[in-house]
Tab-separated table of C-alpha atoms in Angstrom:
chain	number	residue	atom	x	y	z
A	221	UNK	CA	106.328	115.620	212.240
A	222	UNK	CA	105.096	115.274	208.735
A	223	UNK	CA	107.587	112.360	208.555
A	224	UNK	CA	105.258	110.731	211.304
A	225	UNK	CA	101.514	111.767	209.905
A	226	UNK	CA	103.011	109.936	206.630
A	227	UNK	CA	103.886	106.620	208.334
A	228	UNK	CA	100.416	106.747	210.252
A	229	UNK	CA	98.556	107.157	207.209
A	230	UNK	CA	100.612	104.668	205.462
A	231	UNK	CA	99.727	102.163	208.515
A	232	UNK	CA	95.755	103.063	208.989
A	233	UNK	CA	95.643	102.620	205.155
A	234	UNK	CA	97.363	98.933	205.347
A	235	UNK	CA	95.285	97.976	208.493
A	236	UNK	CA	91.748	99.033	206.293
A	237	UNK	CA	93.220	96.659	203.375
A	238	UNK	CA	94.091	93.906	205.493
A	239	UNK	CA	90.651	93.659	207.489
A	240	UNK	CA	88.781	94.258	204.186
A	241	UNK	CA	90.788	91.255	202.361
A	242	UNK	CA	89.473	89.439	205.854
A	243	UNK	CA	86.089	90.405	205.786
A	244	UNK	CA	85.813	89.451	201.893
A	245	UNK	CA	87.719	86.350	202.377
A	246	UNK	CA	85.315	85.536	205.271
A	247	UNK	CA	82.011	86.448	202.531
A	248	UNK	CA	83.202	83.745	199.887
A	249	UNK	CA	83.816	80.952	202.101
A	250	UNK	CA	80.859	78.502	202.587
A	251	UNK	CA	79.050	78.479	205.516
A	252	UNK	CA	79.513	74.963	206.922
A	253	UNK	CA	82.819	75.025	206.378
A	254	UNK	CA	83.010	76.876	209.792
A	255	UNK	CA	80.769	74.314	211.328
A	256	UNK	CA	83.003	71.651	209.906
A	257	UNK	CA	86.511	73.465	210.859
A	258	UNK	CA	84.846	74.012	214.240
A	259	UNK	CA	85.821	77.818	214.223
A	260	UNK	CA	82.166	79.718	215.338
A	261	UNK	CA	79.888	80.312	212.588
A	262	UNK	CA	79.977	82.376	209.180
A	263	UNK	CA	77.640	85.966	210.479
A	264	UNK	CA	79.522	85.755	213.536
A	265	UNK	CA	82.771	86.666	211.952
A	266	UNK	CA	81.440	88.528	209.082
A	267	UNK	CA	79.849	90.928	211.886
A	268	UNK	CA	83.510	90.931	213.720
A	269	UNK	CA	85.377	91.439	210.900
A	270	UNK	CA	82.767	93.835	209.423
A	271	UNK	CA	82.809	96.066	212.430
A	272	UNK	CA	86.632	95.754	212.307
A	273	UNK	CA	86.709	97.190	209.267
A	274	UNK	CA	84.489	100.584	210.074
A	275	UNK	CA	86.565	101.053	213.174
A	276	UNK	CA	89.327	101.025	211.008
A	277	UNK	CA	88.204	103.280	208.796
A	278	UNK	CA	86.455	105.962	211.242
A	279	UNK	CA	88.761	105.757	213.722
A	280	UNK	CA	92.806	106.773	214.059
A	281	UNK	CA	95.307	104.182	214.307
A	282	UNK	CA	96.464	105.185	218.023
A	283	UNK	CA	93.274	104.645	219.679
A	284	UNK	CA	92.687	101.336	221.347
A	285	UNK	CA	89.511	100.490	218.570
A	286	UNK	CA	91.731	99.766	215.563
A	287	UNK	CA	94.310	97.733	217.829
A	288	UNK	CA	91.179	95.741	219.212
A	289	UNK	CA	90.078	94.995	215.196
A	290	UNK	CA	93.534	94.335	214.421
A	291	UNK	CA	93.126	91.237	216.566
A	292	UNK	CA	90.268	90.137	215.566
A	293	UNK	CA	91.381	89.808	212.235
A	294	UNK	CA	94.908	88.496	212.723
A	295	UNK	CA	92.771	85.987	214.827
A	296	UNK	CA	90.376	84.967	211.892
A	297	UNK	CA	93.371	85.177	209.500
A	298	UNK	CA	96.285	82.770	211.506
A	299	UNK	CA	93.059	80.681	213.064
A	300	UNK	CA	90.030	80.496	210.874
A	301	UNK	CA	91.364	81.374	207.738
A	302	UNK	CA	93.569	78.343	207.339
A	303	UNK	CA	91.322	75.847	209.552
A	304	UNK	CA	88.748	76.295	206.805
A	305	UNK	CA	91.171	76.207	204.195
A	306	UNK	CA	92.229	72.851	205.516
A	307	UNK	CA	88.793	71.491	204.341
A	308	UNK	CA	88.459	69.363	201.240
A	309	UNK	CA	87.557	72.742	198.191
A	310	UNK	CA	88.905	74.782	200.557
A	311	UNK	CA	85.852	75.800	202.218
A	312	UNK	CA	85.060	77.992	198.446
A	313	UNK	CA	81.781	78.393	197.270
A	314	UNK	CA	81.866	76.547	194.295
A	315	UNK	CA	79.118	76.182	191.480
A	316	UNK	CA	79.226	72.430	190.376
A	317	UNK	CA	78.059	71.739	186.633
A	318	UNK	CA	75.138	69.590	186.095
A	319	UNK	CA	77.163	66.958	185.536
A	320	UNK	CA	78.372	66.393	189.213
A	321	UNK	CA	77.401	63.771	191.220
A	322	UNK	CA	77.846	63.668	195.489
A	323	UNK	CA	81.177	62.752	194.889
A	324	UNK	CA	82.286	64.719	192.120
A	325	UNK	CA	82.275	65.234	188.430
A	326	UNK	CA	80.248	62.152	186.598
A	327	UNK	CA	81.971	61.575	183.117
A	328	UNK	CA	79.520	58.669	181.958
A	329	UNK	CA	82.252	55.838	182.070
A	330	UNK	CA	84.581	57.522	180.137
């Protein structure tokens, strides 16, 4: 039996790191890069993945909660997730330098 409680843990502690790397992956992508890949909007699935993630931690892995948040973020990571990354930067935030123009870095004719 202890065996089992082990692999549970194991499992509940996986499923928390795998909807948290969701839920921050979700956080540093841009916001109309979901508008652009079509795929809902940026609070929408930083409030699914977000409650994903407290179910997952306040709840045990055998009740139907976690399995329901599991979804959700296999959804956002085999869907979303790679829709956005699809996008020209990768749907990144990115800080350009002063330097950049509307269509990227000006060197000054060099």
């Amino acid at each position: 039996m202890q065996g089992f409680a082990g692999i549970m843990w194991l499992l509940s502690m996986a499923l928390i790191v795998f909807s948290g790397f969701a839920l921050f992956d979700a956080a540093v992508r841009r916001e109309d890069a979901y508008r652009a890949a079509d795929k809902k909007t940026k609070p929408f699935w930083l409030i699914v993945l977000g409650i994903a993630f407290v179910v997952n931690l306040l709840f045990p892995i055998l009740s139907f909660l976690p399995i329901i948040g599991l979804i959700a973020t296999i959804v956002y990571m085999v869907d979303v997730r790679p829709a956005i990354r699809a996008l020209p930067g990768g749907g990144r935030s990115r800080r350009g330098s002063s330097s950049d123009g509307p269509y990227g870095p000006w060197n000054g004719g060099r």
